[in-house]
């Protein structure tokens, strides 16, 4: 264990026969500015246009959030052909290919784009690299909505996806090719570092973005896990199985040598996970609301006497403006 966190062992509380449990709670955790903005966009669209408001793809990757918005009148669909001609539609925070707003405009649909501004920044970078006639190598996970959206910003064949260092070795380009790279915003900081190193070693001429594409919230949440994981016997990450940033938090904890489990709700926690455990690290992916963190703490308190300790690595003050049509 990290020297900053002395080894702890279940100790019986004097007031009860339940063993004690220290919970190291990551800060920051949970909702980021992009997720806050996306949820508010759907809520404001419902207020302005009335029920129903259609949302293309899950607005953020969290079942609790999606179900809450459904109760308010949102209808989630995968493609625009499921949206009636007279209904408003919101595009998810992950971003969409250019073909989606183009189709919405062709059909004269009223649409609101909830793409995270940090993802939109990557889209603009892709356009600039295309203007300079550079082939773009995109570091990301195949099939993720953000990857689909970013690759859809350029004509087919102008962007190549790589997921691992091993993928770099199979690329067909030469040192004579004009190349650039961009990255998915929710990846592991460590993973992208190694892949970028491999790209730069193989293609010295490759051009990268002026600032790292990994979003501030992703970096901060991973840094907090790196702080708490070495002092934990178990790390719990609240997030959806299709949430890239949540999955990366599990990987970061495991790289610190700590057992980590991804859960969506407190009800998924098994009592046997706590056998021999004196300290639990707790965090939440960027699309998990704080109430789910408190739900987990309350669940653990049913079995143990809880001692909560925040692990603060930085304070987040980022906010993003709403789209013009909803800002008034």
PDB file of C-alpha atoms in Angstrom:
ATOM      1  CA  UNK A   1       0.000   0.000   0.000  1.00  0.00           C
ATOM      2  CA  UNK A   2       0.989   3.611  -0.571  1.00  0.00           C
ATOM      3  CA  UNK A   3       2.743   5.148   2.434  1.00  0.00           C
ATOM      4  CA  UNK A   4       0.284   8.043   2.296  1.00  0.00           C
ATOM      5  CA  UNK A   5      -2.475   5.631   3.297  1.00  0.00           C
ATOM      6  CA  UNK A   6      -1.549   3.358   6.206  1.00  0.00           C
ATOM      7  CA  UNK A   7      -2.818  -0.181   5.884  1.00  0.00           C
ATOM      8  CA  UNK A   8      -6.242  -0.505   7.449  1.00  0.00           C
ATOM      9  CA  UNK A   9      -7.991  -3.591   8.648  1.00  0.00           C
ATOM     10  CA  UNK A  10     -11.588  -4.173   9.649  1.00  0.00           C
ATOM     11  CA  UNK A  11     -11.875  -3.001  13.242  1.00  0.00           C
ATOM     12  CA  UNK A  12     -14.968  -3.486  15.376  1.00  0.00           C
ATOM     13  CA  UNK A  13     -16.673  -0.201  16.218  1.00  0.00           C
ATOM     14  CA  UNK A  14     -17.241   0.339  19.924  1.00  0.00           C
ATOM     15  CA  UNK A  15     -20.878   1.278  19.306  1.00  0.00           C
ATOM     16  CA  UNK A  16     -21.769  -1.792  17.288  1.00  0.00           C
ATOM     17  CA  UNK A  17     -20.600  -5.219  16.340  1.00  0.00           C
ATOM     18  CA  UNK A  18     -20.106  -4.159  12.716  1.00  0.00           C
ATOM     19  CA  UNK A  19     -16.498  -3.915  11.527  1.00  0.00           C
ATOM     20  CA  UNK A  20     -15.290  -0.518  10.413  1.00  0.00           C
ATOM     21  CA  UNK A  21     -14.766   0.452   6.778  1.00  0.00           C
ATOM     22  CA  UNK A  22     -12.808   3.426   5.500  1.00  0.00           C
ATOM     23  CA  UNK A  23     -14.119   4.873   2.223  1.00  0.00           C
ATOM     24  CA  UNK A  24     -11.694   7.009   0.223  1.00  0.00           C
ATOM     25  CA  UNK A  25     -13.925   9.130  -2.011  1.00  0.00           C
ATOM     26  CA  UNK A  26     -12.342  10.570  -5.145  1.00  0.00           C
ATOM     27  CA  UNK A  27     -12.643  14.258  -5.897  1.00  0.00           C
ATOM     28  CA  UNK A  28     -13.369  15.179  -8.560  1.00  0.00           C
ATOM     29  CA  UNK A  29     -15.812  12.443  -9.566  1.00  0.00           C
ATOM     30  CA  UNK A  30     -19.109  12.108 -11.374  1.00  0.00           C
ATOM     31  CA  UNK A  31     -20.695  14.684 -13.662  1.00  0.00           C
ATOM     32  CA  UNK A  32     -18.419  16.852 -15.791  1.00  0.00           C
ATOM     33  CA  UNK A  33     -19.376  20.155 -17.415  1.00  0.00           C
ATOM     34  CA  UNK A  34     -20.167  18.467 -20.748  1.00  0.00           C
ATOM     35  CA  UNK A  35     -22.575  16.024 -19.115  1.00  0.00           C
ATOM     36  CA  UNK A  36     -24.212  18.763 -17.021  1.00  0.00           C
ATOM     37  CA  UNK A  37     -24.734  20.768 -20.217  1.00  0.00           C
ATOM     38  CA  UNK A  38     -26.136  17.819 -22.188  1.00  0.00           C
ATOM     39  CA  UNK A  39     -28.693  16.940 -19.514  1.00  0.00           C
ATOM     40  CA  UNK A  40     -29.731  20.575 -19.149  1.00  0.00           C
ATOM     41  CA  UNK A  41     -30.174  20.804 -22.928  1.00  0.00           C
ATOM     42  CA  UNK A  42     -32.695  17.947 -22.889  1.00  0.00           C
ATOM     43  CA  UNK A  43     -34.512  19.393 -19.871  1.00  0.00           C
ATOM     44  CA  UNK A  44     -34.682  22.880 -21.403  1.00  0.00           C
ATOM     45  CA  UNK A  45     -35.823  21.475 -24.740  1.00  0.00           C
ATOM     46  CA  UNK A  46     -38.680  19.719 -22.926  1.00  0.00           C
ATOM     47  CA  UNK A  47     -39.616  22.991 -21.217  1.00  0.00           C
ATOM     48  CA  UNK A  48     -39.455  24.996 -24.453  1.00  0.00           C
ATOM     49  CA  UNK A  49     -40.981  22.567 -26.956  1.00  0.00           C
ATOM     50  CA  UNK A  50     -43.062  20.308 -24.715  1.00  0.00           C
ATOM     51  CA  UNK A  51     -43.276  16.513 -24.740  1.00  0.00           C
ATOM     52  CA  UNK A  52     -41.928  14.549 -26.417  1.00  0.00           C
ATOM     53  CA  UNK A  53     -38.376  15.556 -27.285  1.00  0.00           C
ATOM     54  CA  UNK A  54     -36.448  12.914 -29.190  1.00  0.00           C
ATOM     55  CA  UNK A  55     -32.800  12.202 -28.355  1.00  0.00           C
ATOM     56  CA  UNK A  56     -30.554  10.470 -30.870  1.00  0.00           C
ATOM     57  CA  UNK A  57     -28.533   7.905 -28.912  1.00  0.00           C
ATOM     58  CA  UNK A  58     -28.223   7.959 -25.098  1.00  0.00           C
ATOM     59  CA  UNK A  59     -27.595  11.592 -24.174  1.00  0.00           C
ATOM     60  CA  UNK A  60     -24.870  10.321 -21.822  1.00  0.00           C
ATOM     61  CA  UNK A  61     -23.898   6.750 -20.955  1.00  0.00           C
ATOM     62  CA  UNK A  62     -25.826   6.307 -17.725  1.00  0.00           C
ATOM     63  CA  UNK A  63     -29.015   4.287 -17.398  1.00  0.00           C
ATOM     64  CA  UNK A  64     -30.229   6.226 -14.329  1.00  0.00           C
ATOM     65  CA  UNK A  65     -29.896   9.550 -16.182  1.00  0.00           C
ATOM     66  CA  UNK A  66     -31.550   8.183 -19.328  1.00  0.00           C
ATOM     67  CA  UNK A  67     -34.472   6.711 -17.366  1.00  0.00           C
ATOM     68  CA  UNK A  68     -34.941   9.986 -15.452  1.00  0.00           C
ATOM     69  CA  UNK A  69     -35.162  11.927 -18.719  1.00  0.00           C
ATOM     70  CA  UNK A  70     -37.571   9.356 -20.158  1.00  0.00           C
ATOM     71  CA  UNK A  71     -39.877  10.016 -17.211  1.00  0.00           C
ATOM     72  CA  UNK A  72     -39.791  13.728 -18.076  1.00  0.00           C
ATOM     73  CA  UNK A  73     -40.790  13.089 -21.685  1.00  0.00           C
ATOM     74  CA  UNK A  74     -37.633  12.299 -23.646  1.00  0.00           C
ATOM     75  CA  UNK A  75     -37.747   9.513 -26.230  1.00  0.00           C
ATOM     76  CA  UNK A  76     -34.408   7.897 -27.070  1.00  0.00           C
ATOM     77  CA  UNK A  77     -33.767   6.579 -30.565  1.00  0.00           C
ATOM     78  CA  UNK A  78     -30.726   5.323 -32.436  1.00  0.00           C
ATOM     79  CA  UNK A  79     -31.328   6.954 -35.830  1.00  0.00           C
ATOM     80  CA  UNK A  80     -33.091  10.008 -37.248  1.00  0.00           C
ATOM     81  CA  UNK A  81     -35.533   7.921 -39.284  1.00  0.00           C
ATOM     82  CA  UNK A  82     -37.225   7.112 -35.946  1.00  0.00           C
ATOM     83  CA  UNK A  83     -37.951  10.815 -35.353  1.00  0.00           C
ATOM     84  CA  UNK A  84     -41.276  12.232 -36.672  1.00  0.00           C
ATOM     85  CA  UNK A  85     -41.044  15.224 -39.010  1.00  0.00           C
ATOM     86  CA  UNK A  86     -42.661  17.641 -36.563  1.00  0.00           C
ATOM     87  CA  UNK A  87     -40.676  16.658 -33.433  1.00  0.00           C
ATOM     88  CA  UNK A  88     -37.558  18.300 -31.964  1.00  0.00           C
ATOM     89  CA  UNK A  89     -34.454  16.130 -31.649  1.00  0.00           C
ATOM     90  CA  UNK A  90     -31.300  16.435 -29.520  1.00  0.00           C
ATOM     91  CA  UNK A  91     -27.938  14.962 -30.554  1.00  0.00           C
ATOM     92  CA  UNK A  92     -26.010  13.260 -27.745  1.00  0.00           C
ATOM     93  CA  UNK A  93     -22.951  14.600 -25.929  1.00  0.00           C
ATOM     94  CA  UNK A  94     -20.697  12.139 -27.782  1.00  0.00           C
ATOM     95  CA  UNK A  95     -21.042  13.945 -31.114  1.00  0.00           C
ATOM     96  CA  UNK A  96     -22.409  12.803 -34.458  1.00  0.00           C
ATOM     97  CA  UNK A  97     -21.092  12.401 -38.001  1.00  0.00           C
ATOM     98  CA  UNK A  98     -21.701  15.366 -40.327  1.00  0.00           C
ATOM     99  CA  UNK A  99     -24.263  13.291 -42.172  1.00  0.00           C
ATOM    100  CA  UNK A 100     -26.654  13.449 -39.188  1.00  0.00           C
ATOM    101  CA  UNK A 101     -27.248  17.238 -39.000  1.00  0.00           C
ATOM    102  CA  UNK A 102     -27.220  17.278 -42.818  1.00  0.00           C
ATOM    103  CA  UNK A 103     -30.085  14.769 -42.835  1.00  0.00           C
ATOM    104  CA  UNK A 104     -31.899  16.734 -40.114  1.00  0.00           C
ATOM    105  CA  UNK A 105     -31.655  19.889 -42.224  1.00  0.00           C
ATOM    106  CA  UNK A 106     -32.832  18.043 -45.335  1.00  0.00           C
ATOM    107  CA  UNK A 107     -35.917  16.942 -43.416  1.00  0.00           C
ATOM    108  CA  UNK A 108     -36.277  20.426 -41.874  1.00  0.00           C
ATOM    109  CA  UNK A 109     -36.157  18.927 -38.367  1.00  0.00           C
ATOM    110  CA  UNK A 110     -35.730  21.229 -35.389  1.00  0.00           C
ATOM    111  CA  UNK A 111     -32.534  19.912 -33.781  1.00  0.00           C
ATOM    112  CA  UNK A 112     -30.290  20.880 -30.879  1.00  0.00           C
ATOM    113  CA  UNK A 113     -26.687  19.673 -30.780  1.00  0.00           C
ATOM    114  CA  UNK A 114     -25.588  18.629 -27.270  1.00  0.00           C
ATOM    115  CA  UNK A 115     -22.109  17.536 -28.399  1.00  0.00           C
ATOM    116  CA  UNK A 116     -19.587  18.245 -25.641  1.00  0.00           C
ATOM    117  CA  UNK A 117     -17.587  21.354 -26.623  1.00  0.00           C
ATOM    118  CA  UNK A 118     -14.349  19.428 -26.028  1.00  0.00           C
ATOM    119  CA  UNK A 119     -15.457  16.810 -28.553  1.00  0.00           C
ATOM    120  CA  UNK A 120     -16.459  19.583 -30.963  1.00  0.00           C
ATOM    121  CA  UNK A 121     -12.930  20.952 -30.610  1.00  0.00           C
ATOM    122  CA  UNK A 122     -11.537  17.625 -31.848  1.00  0.00           C
ATOM    123  CA  UNK A 123     -13.981  17.774 -34.778  1.00  0.00           C
ATOM    124  CA  UNK A 124     -12.645  21.214 -35.738  1.00  0.00           C
ATOM    125  CA  UNK A 125      -9.079  19.934 -35.470  1.00  0.00           C
ATOM    126  CA  UNK A 126      -9.973  17.120 -37.877  1.00  0.00           C
ATOM    127  CA  UNK A 127     -11.322  19.630 -40.379  1.00  0.00           C
ATOM    128  CA  UNK A 128      -8.134  21.716 -40.147  1.00  0.00           C
ATOM    129  CA  UNK A 129      -5.924  18.688 -40.732  1.00  0.00           C
ATOM    130  CA  UNK A 130      -8.050  17.763 -43.731  1.00  0.00           C
ATOM    131  CA  UNK A 131      -7.599  21.280 -45.143  1.00  0.00           C
ATOM    132  CA  UNK A 132      -3.831  20.775 -44.884  1.00  0.00           C
ATOM    133  CA  UNK A 133      -4.195  17.511 -46.801  1.00  0.00           C
ATOM    134  CA  UNK A 134      -2.929  15.389 -43.919  1.00  0.00           C
ATOM    135  CA  UNK A 135      -4.186  11.870 -43.304  1.00  0.00           C
ATOM    136  CA  UNK A 136      -5.502  11.647 -39.741  1.00  0.00           C
ATOM    137  CA  UNK A 137      -4.680   8.765 -37.402  1.00  0.00           C
ATOM    138  CA  UNK A 138      -7.353   8.676 -34.716  1.00  0.00           C
ATOM    139  CA  UNK A 139      -6.615   7.013 -31.374  1.00  0.00           C
ATOM    140  CA  UNK A 140      -9.838   5.591 -30.004  1.00  0.00           C
ATOM    141  CA  UNK A 141     -12.073   2.574 -29.409  1.00  0.00           C
ATOM    142  CA  UNK A 142     -13.875   1.167 -32.433  1.00  0.00           C
ATOM    143  CA  UNK A 143     -17.649   1.442 -32.245  1.00  0.00           C
ATOM    144  CA  UNK A 144     -17.743   4.102 -29.522  1.00  0.00           C
ATOM    145  CA  UNK A 145     -20.204   6.897 -30.435  1.00  0.00           C
ATOM    146  CA  UNK A 146     -17.517   9.565 -30.067  1.00  0.00           C
ATOM    147  CA  UNK A 147     -15.266   7.690 -32.487  1.00  0.00           C
ATOM    148  CA  UNK A 148     -18.102   7.243 -34.985  1.00  0.00           C
ATOM    149  CA  UNK A 149     -18.912  10.955 -34.724  1.00  0.00           C
ATOM    150  CA  UNK A 150     -15.316  12.116 -35.117  1.00  0.00           C
ATOM    151  CA  UNK A 151     -14.526   9.820 -38.015  1.00  0.00           C
ATOM    152  CA  UNK A 152     -17.724  11.091 -39.643  1.00  0.00           C
ATOM    153  CA  UNK A 153     -16.291  14.621 -39.788  1.00  0.00           C
ATOM    154  CA  UNK A 154     -14.082  13.760 -42.768  1.00  0.00           C
ATOM    155  CA  UNK A 155     -14.640  11.843 -46.019  1.00  0.00           C
ATOM    156  CA  UNK A 156     -14.275   8.078 -45.811  1.00  0.00           C
ATOM    157  CA  UNK A 157     -10.661   6.963 -46.160  1.00  0.00           C
ATOM    158  CA  UNK A 158      -9.153  10.171 -44.745  1.00  0.00           C
ATOM    159  CA  UNK A 159      -8.953   8.940 -41.139  1.00  0.00           C
ATOM    160  CA  UNK A 160      -7.522   5.667 -39.777  1.00  0.00           C
ATOM    161  CA  UNK A 161      -8.397   4.304 -36.334  1.00  0.00           C
ATOM    162  CA  UNK A 162      -5.786   2.796 -34.007  1.00  0.00           C
ATOM    163  CA  UNK A 163      -6.603   1.297 -30.618  1.00  0.00           C
ATOM    164  CA  UNK A 164      -3.252  -0.048 -29.394  1.00  0.00           C
ATOM    165  CA  UNK A 165       0.498   0.322 -29.731  1.00  0.00           C
ATOM    166  CA  UNK A 166       0.403  -2.902 -31.736  1.00  0.00           C
ATOM    167  CA  UNK A 167      -1.943  -1.285 -34.259  1.00  0.00           C
ATOM    168  CA  UNK A 168       0.665   1.392 -34.962  1.00  0.00           C
ATOM    169  CA  UNK A 169       3.078  -1.256 -36.250  1.00  0.00           C
ATOM    170  CA  UNK A 170       0.567  -2.376 -38.894  1.00  0.00           C
ATOM    171  CA  UNK A 171      -0.100   1.079 -40.387  1.00  0.00           C
ATOM    172  CA  UNK A 172       0.677   1.245 -44.125  1.00  0.00           C
ATOM    173  CA  UNK A 173       2.067   4.787 -44.234  1.00  0.00           C
ATOM    174  CA  UNK A 174       5.649   5.894 -44.908  1.00  0.00           C
ATOM    175  CA  UNK A 175       7.801   8.790 -43.700  1.00  0.00           C
ATOM    176  CA  UNK A 176       6.880  10.606 -46.906  1.00  0.00           C
ATOM    177  CA  UNK A 177       3.163  10.750 -46.049  1.00  0.00           C
ATOM    178  CA  UNK A 178       1.618  13.870 -44.509  1.00  0.00           C
ATOM    179  CA  UNK A 179       0.164  12.601 -41.221  1.00  0.00           C
ATOM    180  CA  UNK A 180      -1.519  13.952 -38.099  1.00  0.00           C
ATOM    181  CA  UNK A 181      -3.104  12.347 -35.041  1.00  0.00           C
ATOM    182  CA  UNK A 182      -6.053  13.077 -32.771  1.00  0.00           C
ATOM    183  CA  UNK A 183      -7.475  11.172 -29.805  1.00  0.00           C
ATOM    184  CA  UNK A 184     -10.820  10.255 -28.311  1.00  0.00           C
ATOM    185  CA  UNK A 185     -11.420  12.513 -25.296  1.00  0.00           C
ATOM    186  CA  UNK A 186     -12.265   9.756 -22.786  1.00  0.00           C
ATOM    187  CA  UNK A 187      -9.274   7.440 -23.107  1.00  0.00           C
ATOM    188  CA  UNK A 188      -6.671   6.498 -20.531  1.00  0.00           C
ATOM    189  CA  UNK A 189      -3.993   9.176 -20.285  1.00  0.00           C
ATOM    190  CA  UNK A 190      -1.359   6.429 -19.960  1.00  0.00           C
ATOM    191  CA  UNK A 191      -2.607   4.462 -22.974  1.00  0.00           C
ATOM    192  CA  UNK A 192      -2.653   7.439 -25.305  1.00  0.00           C
ATOM    193  CA  UNK A 193       0.821   8.466 -24.146  1.00  0.00           C
ATOM    194  CA  UNK A 194       2.281   5.118 -25.224  1.00  0.00           C
ATOM    195  CA  UNK A 195       0.416   5.086 -28.534  1.00  0.00           C
ATOM    196  CA  UNK A 196       1.510   8.642 -29.350  1.00  0.00           C
ATOM    197  CA  UNK A 197       5.107   7.696 -28.517  1.00  0.00           C
ATOM    198  CA  UNK A 198       4.870   4.759 -30.939  1.00  0.00           C
ATOM    199  CA  UNK A 199       3.384   6.973 -33.666  1.00  0.00           C
ATOM    200  CA  UNK A 200       6.084   9.615 -33.277  1.00  0.00           C
ATOM    201  CA  UNK A 201       8.825   6.986 -33.271  1.00  0.00           C
ATOM    202  CA  UNK A 202       7.559   5.392 -36.487  1.00  0.00           C
ATOM    203  CA  UNK A 203       6.517   8.635 -38.209  1.00  0.00           C
ATOM    204  CA  UNK A 204       8.746  11.528 -37.090  1.00  0.00           C
ATOM    205  CA  UNK A 205       6.850  13.869 -39.404  1.00  0.00           C
ATOM    206  CA  UNK A 206       3.467  13.283 -37.726  1.00  0.00           C
ATOM    207  CA  UNK A 207       1.703  16.389 -36.397  1.00  0.00           C
ATOM    208  CA  UNK A 208      -0.267  16.345 -33.144  1.00  0.00           C
ATOM    209  CA  UNK A 209      -2.740  18.798 -31.597  1.00  0.00           C
ATOM    210  CA  UNK A 210      -1.338  21.824 -29.759  1.00  0.00           C
ATOM    211  CA  UNK A 211      -2.994  20.648 -26.543  1.00  0.00           C
ATOM    212  CA  UNK A 212      -3.859  17.121 -25.446  1.00  0.00           C
ATOM    213  CA  UNK A 213      -7.290  15.931 -26.588  1.00  0.00           C
ATOM    214  CA  UNK A 214      -7.981  13.932 -23.412  1.00  0.00           C
ATOM    215  CA  UNK A 215     -10.576  16.073 -21.644  1.00  0.00           C
ATOM    216  CA  UNK A 216      -9.863  17.738 -18.319  1.00  0.00           C
ATOM    217  CA  UNK A 217     -12.536  15.676 -16.549  1.00  0.00           C
ATOM    218  CA  UNK A 218     -11.120  12.387 -17.797  1.00  0.00           C
ATOM    219  CA  UNK A 219      -7.601  13.366 -16.710  1.00  0.00           C
ATOM    220  CA  UNK A 220      -8.751  14.609 -13.306  1.00  0.00           C
ATOM    221  CA  UNK A 221     -10.799  11.516 -12.498  1.00  0.00           C
ATOM    222  CA  UNK A 222      -7.952   9.228 -13.489  1.00  0.00           C
ATOM    223  CA  UNK A 223      -5.523  11.270 -11.349  1.00  0.00           C
ATOM    224  CA  UNK A 224      -7.843  10.930  -8.339  1.00  0.00           C
ATOM    225  CA  UNK A 225      -8.009   7.145  -8.786  1.00  0.00           C
ATOM    226  CA  UNK A 226      -4.211   7.001  -8.951  1.00  0.00           C
ATOM    227  CA  UNK A 227      -4.166   8.744  -5.564  1.00  0.00           C
ATOM    228  CA  UNK A 228      -6.709   6.541  -3.802  1.00  0.00           C
ATOM    229  CA  UNK A 229      -6.154   3.116  -5.378  1.00  0.00           C
ATOM    230  CA  UNK A 230      -2.776   2.317  -3.739  1.00  0.00           C
ATOM    231  CA  UNK A 231      -4.344   2.863  -0.323  1.00  0.00           C
ATOM    232  CA  UNK A 232      -7.453   0.813  -1.057  1.00  0.00           C
ATOM    233  CA  UNK A 233      -8.167  -2.895  -0.812  1.00  0.00           C
ATOM    234  CA  UNK A 234     -10.977  -2.521  -3.351  1.00  0.00           C
ATOM    235  CA  UNK A 235     -11.990   0.274  -5.741  1.00  0.00           C
ATOM    236  CA  UNK A 236     -15.616   0.708  -6.807  1.00  0.00           C
ATOM    237  CA  UNK A 237     -16.281   2.699  -9.976  1.00  0.00           C
ATOM    238  CA  UNK A 238     -19.849   3.817 -10.589  1.00  0.00           C
ATOM    239  CA  UNK A 239     -20.545   3.895 -14.316  1.00  0.00           C
ATOM    240  CA  UNK A 240     -22.124   2.144 -17.264  1.00  0.00           C
ATOM    241  CA  UNK A 241     -20.444  -0.771 -19.069  1.00  0.00           C
ATOM    242  CA  UNK A 242     -20.580   1.268 -22.316  1.00  0.00           C
ATOM    243  CA  UNK A 243     -19.012   4.341 -20.664  1.00  0.00           C
ATOM    244  CA  UNK A 244     -15.458   4.704 -21.936  1.00  0.00           C
ATOM    245  CA  UNK A 245     -14.281   7.026 -19.176  1.00  0.00           C
ATOM    246  CA  UNK A 246     -15.710   4.724 -16.478  1.00  0.00           C
ATOM    247  CA  UNK A 247     -14.009   1.655 -17.946  1.00  0.00           C
ATOM    248  CA  UNK A 248     -10.719   3.563 -18.025  1.00  0.00           C
ATOM    249  CA  UNK A 249     -11.074   4.335 -14.293  1.00  0.00           C
ATOM    250  CA  UNK A 250     -11.303   0.595 -13.583  1.00  0.00           C
ATOM    251  CA  UNK A 251      -8.165   0.026 -15.658  1.00  0.00           C
ATOM    252  CA  UNK A 252      -6.276   2.799 -13.863  1.00  0.00           C
ATOM    253  CA  UNK A 253      -7.088   1.277 -10.460  1.00  0.00           C
ATOM    254  CA  UNK A 254      -6.041  -2.185 -11.622  1.00  0.00           C
ATOM    255  CA  UNK A 255      -2.737  -0.828 -12.907  1.00  0.00           C
ATOM    256  CA  UNK A 256      -2.115   0.382  -9.367  1.00  0.00           C
ATOM    257  CA  UNK A 257      -2.424  -3.247  -8.253  1.00  0.00           C
ATOM    258  CA  UNK A 258      -5.857  -2.855  -6.676  1.00  0.00           C
ATOM    259  CA  UNK A 259      -8.936  -4.946  -7.374  1.00  0.00           C
ATOM    260  CA  UNK A 260     -11.557  -2.755  -9.056  1.00  0.00           C
ATOM    261  CA  UNK A 261     -15.179  -3.341  -9.975  1.00  0.00           C
ATOM    262  CA  UNK A 262     -17.524  -1.386 -12.244  1.00  0.00           C
ATOM    263  CA  UNK A 263     -21.054  -1.039 -10.897  1.00  0.00           C
ATOM    264  CA  UNK A 264     -24.095   0.843 -12.136  1.00  0.00           C
ATOM    265  CA  UNK A 265     -26.035   0.890  -8.852  1.00  0.00           C
ATOM    266  CA  UNK A 266     -25.396   0.060  -5.201  1.00  0.00           C
ATOM    267  CA  UNK A 267     -27.620  -3.014  -5.502  1.00  0.00           C
ATOM    268  CA  UNK A 268     -24.884  -4.710  -7.568  1.00  0.00           C
ATOM    269  CA  UNK A 269     -22.424  -4.756  -4.648  1.00  0.00           C
ATOM    270  CA  UNK A 270     -21.932  -8.251  -3.246  1.00  0.00           C
ATOM    271  CA  UNK A 271     -21.236  -8.569   0.514  1.00  0.00           C
ATOM    272  CA  UNK A 272     -18.450 -11.083  -0.164  1.00  0.00           C
ATOM    273  CA  UNK A 273     -16.504  -8.360  -2.007  1.00  0.00           C
ATOM    274  CA  UNK A 274     -15.826  -6.829   1.411  1.00  0.00           C
ATOM    275  CA  UNK A 275     -14.297  -9.924   2.990  1.00  0.00           C
ATOM    276  CA  UNK A 276     -10.908  -8.905   4.379  1.00  0.00           C
ATOM    277  CA  UNK A 277     -11.406  -5.366   3.061  1.00  0.00           C
ATOM    278  CA  UNK A 278     -10.706  -2.442   5.400  1.00  0.00           C
ATOM    279  CA  UNK A 279     -10.533   0.385   2.847  1.00  0.00           C
ATOM    280  CA  UNK A 280     -12.668   0.961  -0.238  1.00  0.00           C
ATOM    281  CA  UNK A 281     -11.854   3.557  -2.873  1.00  0.00           C
ATOM    282  CA  UNK A 282     -14.950   5.066  -4.478  1.00  0.00           C
ATOM    283  CA  UNK A 283     -15.315   7.120  -7.644  1.00  0.00           C
ATOM    284  CA  UNK A 284     -17.816   7.729 -10.418  1.00  0.00           C
ATOM    285  CA  UNK A 285     -17.503   8.170 -14.166  1.00  0.00           C
ATOM    286  CA  UNK A 286     -18.268  11.523 -15.757  1.00  0.00           C
ATOM    287  CA  UNK A 287     -21.889  10.593 -16.540  1.00  0.00           C
ATOM    288  CA  UNK A 288     -22.815   9.207 -13.098  1.00  0.00           C
ATOM    289  CA  UNK A 289     -24.806  11.528 -10.781  1.00  0.00           C
ATOM    290  CA  UNK A 290     -23.697  12.211  -7.218  1.00  0.00           C
ATOM    291  CA  UNK A 291     -26.821  10.597  -5.766  1.00  0.00           C
ATOM    292  CA  UNK A 292     -25.497   7.218  -6.970  1.00  0.00           C
ATOM    293  CA  UNK A 293     -22.298   7.833  -4.980  1.00  0.00           C
ATOM    294  CA  UNK A 294     -24.342   8.502  -1.856  1.00  0.00           C
ATOM    295  CA  UNK A 295     -26.432   5.405  -2.613  1.00  0.00           C
ATOM    296  CA  UNK A 296     -23.252   3.283  -2.586  1.00  0.00           C
ATOM    297  CA  UNK A 297     -22.057   4.808   0.689  1.00  0.00           C
ATOM    298  CA  UNK A 298     -25.464   4.116   2.262  1.00  0.00           C
ATOM    299  CA  UNK A 299     -25.351   0.518   1.033  1.00  0.00           C
ATOM    300  CA  UNK A 300     -21.906  -0.062   2.507  1.00  0.00           C
ATOM    301  CA  UNK A 301     -23.151   1.473   5.757  1.00  0.00           C
ATOM    302  CA  UNK A 302     -25.711  -1.330   6.029  1.00  0.00           C
ATOM    303  CA  UNK A 303     -22.821  -3.761   6.574  1.00  0.00           C
ATOM    304  CA  UNK A 304     -20.057  -1.657   8.100  1.00  0.00           C
ATOM    305  CA  UNK A 305     -19.396   1.366  10.287  1.00  0.00           C
ATOM    306  CA  UNK A 306     -18.247   3.955   7.760  1.00  0.00           C
ATOM    307  CA  UNK A 307     -15.397   6.450   7.937  1.00  0.00           C
ATOM    308  CA  UNK A 308     -15.476   8.708   4.832  1.00  0.00           C
ATOM    309  CA  UNK A 309     -12.312  10.455   3.664  1.00  0.00           C
ATOM    310  CA  UNK A 310     -12.195  12.680   0.555  1.00  0.00           C
ATOM    311  CA  UNK A 311      -9.175  12.395  -1.742  1.00  0.00           C
ATOM    312  CA  UNK A 312      -8.977  15.754  -3.527  1.00  0.00           C
ATOM    313  CA  UNK A 313      -6.587  16.214  -6.456  1.00  0.00           C
ATOM    314  CA  UNK A 314      -8.094  19.360  -7.960  1.00  0.00           C
ATOM    315  CA  UNK A 315     -11.242  21.484  -8.041  1.00  0.00           C
ATOM    316  CA  UNK A 316     -13.207  21.749 -11.262  1.00  0.00           C
ATOM    317  CA  UNK A 317     -14.815  25.066 -12.176  1.00  0.00           C
ATOM    318  CA  UNK A 318     -15.384  24.505 -15.888  1.00  0.00           C
ATOM    319  CA  UNK A 319     -18.790  25.429 -17.338  1.00  0.00           C
ATOM    320  CA  UNK A 320     -20.042  25.384 -20.923  1.00  0.00           C
ATOM    321  CA  UNK A 321     -22.601  27.667 -22.535  1.00  0.00           C
ATOM    322  CA  UNK A 322     -25.904  26.313 -23.771  1.00  0.00           C
ATOM    323  CA  UNK A 323     -26.800  26.365 -27.495  1.00  0.00           C
ATOM    324  CA  UNK A 324     -28.250  29.696 -28.589  1.00  0.00           C
ATOM    325  CA  UNK A 325     -31.761  28.391 -29.168  1.00  0.00           C
ATOM    326  CA  UNK A 326     -32.017  27.295 -25.499  1.00  0.00           C
ATOM    327  CA  UNK A 327     -29.953  29.982 -23.790  1.00  0.00           C
ATOM    328  CA  UNK A 328     -32.764  32.517 -23.298  1.00  0.00           C
TER     329      UNK A 328
END
